[in-house]
mmCIF file of C-alpha atoms and ligand atoms in Angstrom:
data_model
loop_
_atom_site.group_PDB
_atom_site.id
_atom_site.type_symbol
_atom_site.label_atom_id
_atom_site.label_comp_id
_atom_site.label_asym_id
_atom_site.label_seq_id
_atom_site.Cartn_x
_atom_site.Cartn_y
_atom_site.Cartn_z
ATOM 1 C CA UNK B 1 178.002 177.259 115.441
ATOM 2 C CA UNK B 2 181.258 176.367 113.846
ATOM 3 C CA UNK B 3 183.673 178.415 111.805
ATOM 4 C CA UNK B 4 184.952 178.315 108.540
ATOM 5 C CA UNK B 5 187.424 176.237 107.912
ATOM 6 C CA UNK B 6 190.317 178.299 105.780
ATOM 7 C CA UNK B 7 192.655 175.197 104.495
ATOM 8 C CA UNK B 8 192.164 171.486 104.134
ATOM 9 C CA UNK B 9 194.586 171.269 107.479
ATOM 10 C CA UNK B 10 192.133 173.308 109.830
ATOM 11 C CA UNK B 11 189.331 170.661 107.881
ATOM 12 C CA UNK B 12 191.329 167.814 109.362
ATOM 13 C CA UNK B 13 192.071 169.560 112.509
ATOM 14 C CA UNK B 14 188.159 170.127 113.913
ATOM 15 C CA UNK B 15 186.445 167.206 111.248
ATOM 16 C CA UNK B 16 189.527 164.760 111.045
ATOM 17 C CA UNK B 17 187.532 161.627 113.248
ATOM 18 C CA UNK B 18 184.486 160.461 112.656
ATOM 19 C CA UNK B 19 183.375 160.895 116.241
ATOM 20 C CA UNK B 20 183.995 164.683 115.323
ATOM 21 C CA UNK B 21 181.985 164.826 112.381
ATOM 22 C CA UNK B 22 179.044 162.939 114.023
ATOM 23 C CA UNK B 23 179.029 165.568 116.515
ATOM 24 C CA UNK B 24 179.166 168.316 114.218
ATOM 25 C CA UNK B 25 176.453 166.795 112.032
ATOM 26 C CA UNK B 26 174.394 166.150 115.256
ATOM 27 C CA UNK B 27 174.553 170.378 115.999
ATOM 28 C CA UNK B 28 173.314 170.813 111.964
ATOM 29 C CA UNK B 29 170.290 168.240 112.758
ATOM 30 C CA UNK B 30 169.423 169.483 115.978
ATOM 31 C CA UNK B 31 170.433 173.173 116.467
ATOM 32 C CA UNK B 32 167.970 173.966 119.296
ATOM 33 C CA UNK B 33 168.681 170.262 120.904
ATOM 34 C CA UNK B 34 167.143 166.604 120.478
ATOM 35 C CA UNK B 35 163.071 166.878 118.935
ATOM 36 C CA UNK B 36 161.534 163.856 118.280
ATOM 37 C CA UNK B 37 160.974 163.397 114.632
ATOM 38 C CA UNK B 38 157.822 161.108 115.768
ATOM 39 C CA UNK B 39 155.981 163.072 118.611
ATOM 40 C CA UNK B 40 158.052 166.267 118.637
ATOM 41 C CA UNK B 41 159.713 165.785 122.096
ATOM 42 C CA UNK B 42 162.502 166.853 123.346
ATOM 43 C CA UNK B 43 164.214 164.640 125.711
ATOM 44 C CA UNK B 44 166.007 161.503 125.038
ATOM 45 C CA UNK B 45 168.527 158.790 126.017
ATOM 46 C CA UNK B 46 171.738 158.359 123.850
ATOM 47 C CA UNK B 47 172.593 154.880 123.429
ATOM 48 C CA UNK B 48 175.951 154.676 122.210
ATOM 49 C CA UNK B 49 177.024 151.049 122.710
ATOM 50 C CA UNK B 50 177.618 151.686 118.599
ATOM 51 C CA UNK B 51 179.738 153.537 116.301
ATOM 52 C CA UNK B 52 176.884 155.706 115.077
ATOM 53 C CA UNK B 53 174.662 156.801 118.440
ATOM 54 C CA UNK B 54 171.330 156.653 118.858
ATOM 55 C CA UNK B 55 168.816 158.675 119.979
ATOM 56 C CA UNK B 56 165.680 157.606 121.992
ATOM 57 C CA UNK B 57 163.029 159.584 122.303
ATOM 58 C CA UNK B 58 161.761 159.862 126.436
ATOM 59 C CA UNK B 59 157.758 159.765 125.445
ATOM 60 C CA UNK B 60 157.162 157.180 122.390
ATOM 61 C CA UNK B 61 160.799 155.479 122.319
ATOM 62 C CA UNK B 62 161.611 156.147 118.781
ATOM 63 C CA UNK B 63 165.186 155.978 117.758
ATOM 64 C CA UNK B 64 166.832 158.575 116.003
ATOM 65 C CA UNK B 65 170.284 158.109 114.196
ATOM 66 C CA UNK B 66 171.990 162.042 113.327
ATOM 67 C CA UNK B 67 171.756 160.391 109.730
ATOM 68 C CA UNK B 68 168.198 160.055 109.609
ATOM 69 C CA UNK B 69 166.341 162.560 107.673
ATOM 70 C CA UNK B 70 169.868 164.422 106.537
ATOM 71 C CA UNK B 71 171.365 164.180 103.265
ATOM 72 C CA UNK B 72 173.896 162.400 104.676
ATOM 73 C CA UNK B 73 171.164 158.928 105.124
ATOM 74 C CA UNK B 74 171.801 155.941 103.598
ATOM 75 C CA UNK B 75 175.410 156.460 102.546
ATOM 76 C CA UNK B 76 177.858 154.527 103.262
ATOM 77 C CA UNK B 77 180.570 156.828 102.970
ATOM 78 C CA UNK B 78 182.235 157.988 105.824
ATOM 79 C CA UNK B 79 181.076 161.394 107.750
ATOM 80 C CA UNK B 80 184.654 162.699 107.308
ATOM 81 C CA UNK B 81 184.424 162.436 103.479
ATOM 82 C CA UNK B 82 181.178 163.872 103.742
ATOM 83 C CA UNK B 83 182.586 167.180 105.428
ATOM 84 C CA UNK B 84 185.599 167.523 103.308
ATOM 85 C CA UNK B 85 183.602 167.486 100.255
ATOM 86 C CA UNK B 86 181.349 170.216 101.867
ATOM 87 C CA UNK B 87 184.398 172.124 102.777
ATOM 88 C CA UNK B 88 185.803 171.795 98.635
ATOM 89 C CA UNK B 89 182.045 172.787 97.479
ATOM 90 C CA UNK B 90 182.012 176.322 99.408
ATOM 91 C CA UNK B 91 185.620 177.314 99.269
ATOM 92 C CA UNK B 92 185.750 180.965 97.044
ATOM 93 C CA UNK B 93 186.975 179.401 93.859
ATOM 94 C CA UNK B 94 186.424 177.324 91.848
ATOM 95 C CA UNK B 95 184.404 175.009 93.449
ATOM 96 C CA UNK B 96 184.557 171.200 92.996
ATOM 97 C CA UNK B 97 183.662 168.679 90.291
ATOM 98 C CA UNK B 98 183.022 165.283 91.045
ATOM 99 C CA UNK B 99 186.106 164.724 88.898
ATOM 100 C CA UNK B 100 188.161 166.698 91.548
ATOM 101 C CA UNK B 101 186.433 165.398 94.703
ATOM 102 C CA UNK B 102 186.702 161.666 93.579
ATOM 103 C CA UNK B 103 190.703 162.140 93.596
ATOM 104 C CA UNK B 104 190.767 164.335 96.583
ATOM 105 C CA UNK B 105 188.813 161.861 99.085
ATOM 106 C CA UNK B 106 189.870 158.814 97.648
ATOM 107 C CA UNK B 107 186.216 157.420 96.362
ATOM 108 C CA UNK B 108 184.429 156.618 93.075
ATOM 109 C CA UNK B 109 183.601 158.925 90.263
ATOM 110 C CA UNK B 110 180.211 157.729 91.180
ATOM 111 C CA UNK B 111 180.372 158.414 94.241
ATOM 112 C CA UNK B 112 181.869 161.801 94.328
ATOM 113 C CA UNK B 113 178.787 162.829 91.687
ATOM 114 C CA UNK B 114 176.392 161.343 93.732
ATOM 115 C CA UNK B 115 177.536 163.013 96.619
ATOM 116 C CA UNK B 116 177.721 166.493 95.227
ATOM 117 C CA UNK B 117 174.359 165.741 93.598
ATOM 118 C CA UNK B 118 172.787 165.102 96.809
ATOM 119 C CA UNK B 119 174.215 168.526 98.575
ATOM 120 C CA UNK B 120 172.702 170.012 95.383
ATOM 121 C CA UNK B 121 169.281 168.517 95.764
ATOM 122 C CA UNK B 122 169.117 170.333 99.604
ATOM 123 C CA UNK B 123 169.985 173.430 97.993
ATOM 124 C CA UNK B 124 167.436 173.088 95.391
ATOM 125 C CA UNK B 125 165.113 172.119 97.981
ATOM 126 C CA UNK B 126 165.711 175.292 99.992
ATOM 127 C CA UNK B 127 165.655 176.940 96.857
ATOM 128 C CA UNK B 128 162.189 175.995 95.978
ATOM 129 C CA UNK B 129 161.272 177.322 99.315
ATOM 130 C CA UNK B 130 162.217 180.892 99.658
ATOM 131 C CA UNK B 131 160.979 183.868 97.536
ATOM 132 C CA UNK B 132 162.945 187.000 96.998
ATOM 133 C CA UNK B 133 161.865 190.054 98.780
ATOM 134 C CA UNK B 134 162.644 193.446 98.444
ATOM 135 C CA UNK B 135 163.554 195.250 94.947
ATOM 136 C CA UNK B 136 163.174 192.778 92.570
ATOM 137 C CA UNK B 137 165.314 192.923 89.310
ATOM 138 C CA UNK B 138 164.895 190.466 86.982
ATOM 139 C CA UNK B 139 166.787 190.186 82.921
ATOM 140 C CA UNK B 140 166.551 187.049 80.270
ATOM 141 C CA UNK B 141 169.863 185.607 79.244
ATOM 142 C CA UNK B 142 170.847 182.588 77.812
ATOM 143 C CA UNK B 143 172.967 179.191 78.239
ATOM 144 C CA UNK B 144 174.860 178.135 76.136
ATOM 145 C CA UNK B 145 173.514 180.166 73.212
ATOM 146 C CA UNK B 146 176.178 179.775 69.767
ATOM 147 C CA UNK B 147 177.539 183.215 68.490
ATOM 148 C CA UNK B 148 175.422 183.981 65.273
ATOM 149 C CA UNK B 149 172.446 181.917 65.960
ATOM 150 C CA UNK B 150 170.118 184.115 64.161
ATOM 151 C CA UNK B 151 166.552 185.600 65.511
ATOM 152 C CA UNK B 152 164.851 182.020 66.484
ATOM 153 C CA UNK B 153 166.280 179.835 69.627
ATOM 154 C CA UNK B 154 168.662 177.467 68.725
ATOM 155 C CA UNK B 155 168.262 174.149 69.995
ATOM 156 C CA UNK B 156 171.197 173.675 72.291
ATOM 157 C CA UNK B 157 170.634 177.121 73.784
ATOM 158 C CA UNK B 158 168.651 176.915 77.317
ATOM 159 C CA UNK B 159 167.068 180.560 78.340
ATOM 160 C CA UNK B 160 166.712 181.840 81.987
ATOM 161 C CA UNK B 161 165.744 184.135 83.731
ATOM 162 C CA UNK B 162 168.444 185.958 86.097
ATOM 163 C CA UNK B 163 167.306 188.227 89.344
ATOM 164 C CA UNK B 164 168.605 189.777 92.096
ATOM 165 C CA UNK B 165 167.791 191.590 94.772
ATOM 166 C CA UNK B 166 168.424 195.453 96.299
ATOM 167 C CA UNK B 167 171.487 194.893 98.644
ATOM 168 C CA UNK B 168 169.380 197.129 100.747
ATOM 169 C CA UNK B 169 167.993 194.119 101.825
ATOM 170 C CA UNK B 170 170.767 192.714 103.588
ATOM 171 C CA UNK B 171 169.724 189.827 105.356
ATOM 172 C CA UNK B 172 168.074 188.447 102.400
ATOM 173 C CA UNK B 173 169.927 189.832 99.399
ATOM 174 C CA UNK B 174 169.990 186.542 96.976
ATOM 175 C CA UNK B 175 170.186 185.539 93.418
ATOM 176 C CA UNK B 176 168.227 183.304 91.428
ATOM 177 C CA UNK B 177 168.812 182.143 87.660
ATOM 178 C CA UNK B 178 165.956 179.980 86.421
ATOM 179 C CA UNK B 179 166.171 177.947 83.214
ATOM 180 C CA UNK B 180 162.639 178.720 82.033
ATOM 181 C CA UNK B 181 160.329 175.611 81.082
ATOM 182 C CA UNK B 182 159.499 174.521 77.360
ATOM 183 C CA UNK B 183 156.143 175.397 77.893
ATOM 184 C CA UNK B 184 156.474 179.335 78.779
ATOM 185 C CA UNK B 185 159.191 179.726 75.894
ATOM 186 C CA UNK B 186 157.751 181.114 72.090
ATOM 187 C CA UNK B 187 159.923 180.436 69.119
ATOM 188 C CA UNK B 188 162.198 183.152 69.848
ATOM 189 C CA UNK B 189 162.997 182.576 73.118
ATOM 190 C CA UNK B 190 161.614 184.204 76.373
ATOM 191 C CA UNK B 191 158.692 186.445 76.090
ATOM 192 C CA UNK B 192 156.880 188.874 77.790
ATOM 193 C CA UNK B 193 153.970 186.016 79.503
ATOM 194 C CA UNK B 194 156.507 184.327 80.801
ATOM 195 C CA UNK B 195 157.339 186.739 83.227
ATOM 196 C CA UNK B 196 154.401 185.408 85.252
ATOM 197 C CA UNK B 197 155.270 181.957 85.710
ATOM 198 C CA UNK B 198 159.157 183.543 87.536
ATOM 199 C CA UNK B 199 157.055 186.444 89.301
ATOM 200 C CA UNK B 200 154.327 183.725 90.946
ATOM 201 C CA UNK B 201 156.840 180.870 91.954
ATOM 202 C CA UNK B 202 160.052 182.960 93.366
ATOM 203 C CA UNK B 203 159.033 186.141 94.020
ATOM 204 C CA UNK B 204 157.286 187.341 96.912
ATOM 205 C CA UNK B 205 153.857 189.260 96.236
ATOM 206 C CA UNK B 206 154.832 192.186 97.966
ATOM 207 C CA UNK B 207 158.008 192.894 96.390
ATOM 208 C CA UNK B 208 158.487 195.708 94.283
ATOM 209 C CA UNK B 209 159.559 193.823 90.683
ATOM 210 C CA UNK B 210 161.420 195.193 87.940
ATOM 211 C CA UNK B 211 161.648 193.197 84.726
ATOM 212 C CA UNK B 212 163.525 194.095 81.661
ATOM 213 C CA UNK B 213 162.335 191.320 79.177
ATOM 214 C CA UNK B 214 160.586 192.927 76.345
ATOM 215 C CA UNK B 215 161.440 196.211 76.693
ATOM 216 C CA UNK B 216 164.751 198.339 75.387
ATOM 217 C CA UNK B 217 166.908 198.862 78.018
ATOM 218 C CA UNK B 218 170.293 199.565 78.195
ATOM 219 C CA UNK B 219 172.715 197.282 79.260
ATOM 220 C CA UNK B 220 173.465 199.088 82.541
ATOM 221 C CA UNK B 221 170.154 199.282 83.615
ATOM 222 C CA UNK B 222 170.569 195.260 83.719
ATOM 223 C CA UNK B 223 171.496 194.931 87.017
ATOM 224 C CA UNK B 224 170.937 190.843 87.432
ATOM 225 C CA UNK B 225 172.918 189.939 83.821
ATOM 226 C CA UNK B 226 176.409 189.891 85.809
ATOM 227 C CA UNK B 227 175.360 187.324 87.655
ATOM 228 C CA UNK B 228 174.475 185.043 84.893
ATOM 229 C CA UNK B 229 177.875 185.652 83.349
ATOM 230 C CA UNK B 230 179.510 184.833 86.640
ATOM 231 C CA UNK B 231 177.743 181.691 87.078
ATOM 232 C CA UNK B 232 178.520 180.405 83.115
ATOM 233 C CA UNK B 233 182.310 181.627 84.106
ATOM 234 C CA UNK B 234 182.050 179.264 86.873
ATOM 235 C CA UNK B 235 180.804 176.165 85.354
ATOM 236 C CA UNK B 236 183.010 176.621 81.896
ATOM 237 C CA UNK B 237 185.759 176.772 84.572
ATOM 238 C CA UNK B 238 184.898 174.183 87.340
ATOM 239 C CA UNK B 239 182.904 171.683 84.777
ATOM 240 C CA UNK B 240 183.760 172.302 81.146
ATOM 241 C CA UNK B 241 180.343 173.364 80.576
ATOM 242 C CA UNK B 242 177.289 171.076 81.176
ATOM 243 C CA UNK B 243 174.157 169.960 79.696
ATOM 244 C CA UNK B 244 170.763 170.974 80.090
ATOM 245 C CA UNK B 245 169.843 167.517 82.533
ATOM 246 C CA UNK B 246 171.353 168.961 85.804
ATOM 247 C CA UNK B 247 171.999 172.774 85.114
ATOM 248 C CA UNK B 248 169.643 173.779 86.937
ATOM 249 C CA UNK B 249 171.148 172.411 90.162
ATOM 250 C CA UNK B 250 174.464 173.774 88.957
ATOM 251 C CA UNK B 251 172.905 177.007 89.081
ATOM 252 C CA UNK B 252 171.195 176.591 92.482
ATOM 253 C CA UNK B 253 174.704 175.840 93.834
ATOM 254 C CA UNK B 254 176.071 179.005 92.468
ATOM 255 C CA UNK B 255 173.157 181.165 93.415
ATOM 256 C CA UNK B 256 173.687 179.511 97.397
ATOM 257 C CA UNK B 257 177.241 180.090 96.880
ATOM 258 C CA UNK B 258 177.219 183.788 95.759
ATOM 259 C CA UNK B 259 173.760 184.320 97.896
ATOM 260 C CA UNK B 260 176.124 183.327 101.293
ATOM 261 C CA UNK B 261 178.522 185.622 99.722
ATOM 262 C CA UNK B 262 176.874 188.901 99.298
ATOM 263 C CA UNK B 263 175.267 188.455 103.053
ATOM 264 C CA UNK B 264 178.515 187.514 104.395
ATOM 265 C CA UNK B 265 177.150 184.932 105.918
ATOM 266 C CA UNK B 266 179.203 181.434 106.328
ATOM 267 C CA UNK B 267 178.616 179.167 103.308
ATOM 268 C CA UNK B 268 180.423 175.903 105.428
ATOM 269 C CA UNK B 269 177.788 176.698 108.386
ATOM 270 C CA UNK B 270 174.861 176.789 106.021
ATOM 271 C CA UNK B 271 175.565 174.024 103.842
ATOM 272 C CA UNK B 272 176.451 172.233 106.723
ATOM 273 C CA UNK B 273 173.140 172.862 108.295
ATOM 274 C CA UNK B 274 171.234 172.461 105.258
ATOM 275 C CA UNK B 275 172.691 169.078 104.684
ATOM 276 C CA UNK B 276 171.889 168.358 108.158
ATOM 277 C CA UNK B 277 167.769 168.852 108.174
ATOM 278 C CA UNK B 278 167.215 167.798 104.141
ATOM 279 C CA UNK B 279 165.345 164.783 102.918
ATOM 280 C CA UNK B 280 168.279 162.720 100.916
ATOM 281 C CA UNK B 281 167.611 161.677 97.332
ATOM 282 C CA UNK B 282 168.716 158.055 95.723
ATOM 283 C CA UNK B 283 170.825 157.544 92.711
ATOM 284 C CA UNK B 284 168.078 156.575 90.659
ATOM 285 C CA UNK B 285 166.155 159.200 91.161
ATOM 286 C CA UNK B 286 168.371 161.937 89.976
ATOM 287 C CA UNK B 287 169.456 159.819 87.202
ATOM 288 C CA UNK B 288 165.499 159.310 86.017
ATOM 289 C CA UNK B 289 165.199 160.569 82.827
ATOM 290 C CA UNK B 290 163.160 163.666 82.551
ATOM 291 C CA UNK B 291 159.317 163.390 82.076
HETATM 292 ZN ZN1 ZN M 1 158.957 160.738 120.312
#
């Protein structure tokens, strides 16, 4: 589709107008072409008397804007903002804070959170949808876990569970770390029966699975602990270490990003896309406290 862009002046070269970027997000929403998001058809008329087209649907008239039904819906920040920030969340290293991105495109604190928040919800969201497959190797580790804390889970530490796949599997090799819920953890941590909640929800049934929790292994036989260290690397380095209300999606973003990397596929091009066909999530919901 389009290529990675290697420096902030290639970024401005192919996404520096808005007309640009509301082409570019129009190829993420409609890869194949226009399809109704009504009756599923596939012609239309563009109307583009305005500064953000429309899209009318040939068979029941419905009018589609490119930011409808995209992460992008709702905001009122410009399209070129919205790029740039997608080009600063997949470059190699280190990523971007909201911190970083506020200064960078010139917009709130706020903003630049919610903005980075709402790329992280479409990840999560894809996420939640795909299983690993293949050879299955899943480890326990823990976040943010104090030296010396002694047999019994201390209460700032959060425990996970870490897999990856066989990079046999090319075209799906992935990585998923999983802060396990409250209810599936005993007083020492992660345990054996909670194994079962990981295996059902993100692993496929026909995978061959390898777990390590509860049994003596040596360290090199873990193959999926790297990755956790990577990822607490990462956010010690990008965000100064976080709490447990949005780690999770911190941990999405750095399973997508490493994911994209080990298939050598193009993280721009799928974020891009995946920002492009996601539902968009409000402020108040991701600030909601937990139930
Ligand atoms: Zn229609």
């Amino acid at each position: 589709m389009f290529q990675m862009p290697q420096s902030l002046e290639q970024m401005n070269e192919e996404f520096g107008t808005e007309e640009s970027c509301i082409e570019h997000l129009i190829c993420c929403k409609w890869p194949n072409g226009f399809l109704c998001p009504r009756c599923g058809h596939t012609s239309c008329y563009r109307i583009a008397s305005r500064r953000m087209p429309l899209f009318q649907c040939t068979s029941c008239h419905y009018q589609a804007s490119p930011t409808s039904g995209t992460v992008m819906e709702g905001s009122r920040t410009p399209l070129c903002k919205w790029f740039v920030a997608l080009h600063y969340m997949t470059r190699p290293s280190p990523g971007t804070s909201a911190m970083f991105l506020s200064k960078a495109i010139k917009v709130t604190y706020k903003t630049a959170w919610l903005m980075l928040h709402k790329i992280r919800y479409a990840i999560g969201l894809q996420d939640a949808e795909t299983q690993l497959c293949g050879f299955v190797h899943v480890d326990k580790a823990s976040y943010a876990r104090p030296d010396l804390s002694g047999l019994f889970l201390h209460p700032r530490e959060v425990p996970v569970f870490v897999a990856t796949t066989s990079p046999e599997f090319e075209h799906a090799h992935a990585v998923k770390i999983k802060i396990v819920p409250k209810e599936w953890l005993s007083p020492t941590g992660i345990d054996r029966t909670s194994v079962t909640w990981f295996k059902e929800r993100h692993v496929q049934p026909d995978a061959t699975f390898f777990c390590t929790v509860g049994k003596y292994t040596h360290r090199t036989e873990k193959r999926a602990l790297p990755y956790h260290k990577m990822a607490v690397s990462w956010i010690n380095l990008t965000f100064r270490g976080l709490g447990r209300r949005h780690l999770q999606a911190y941990l999405n973003e750095f399973c997508f990003m490493i994911g994209s990397h080990l298939r050598q596929s193009n993280p721009f091009e799928s974020i891009a896309r995946l920002c492009g066909s996601s539902r968009t999530i409000t402020y108040r919901n991701l600030t909601r406290p937990a139930s």
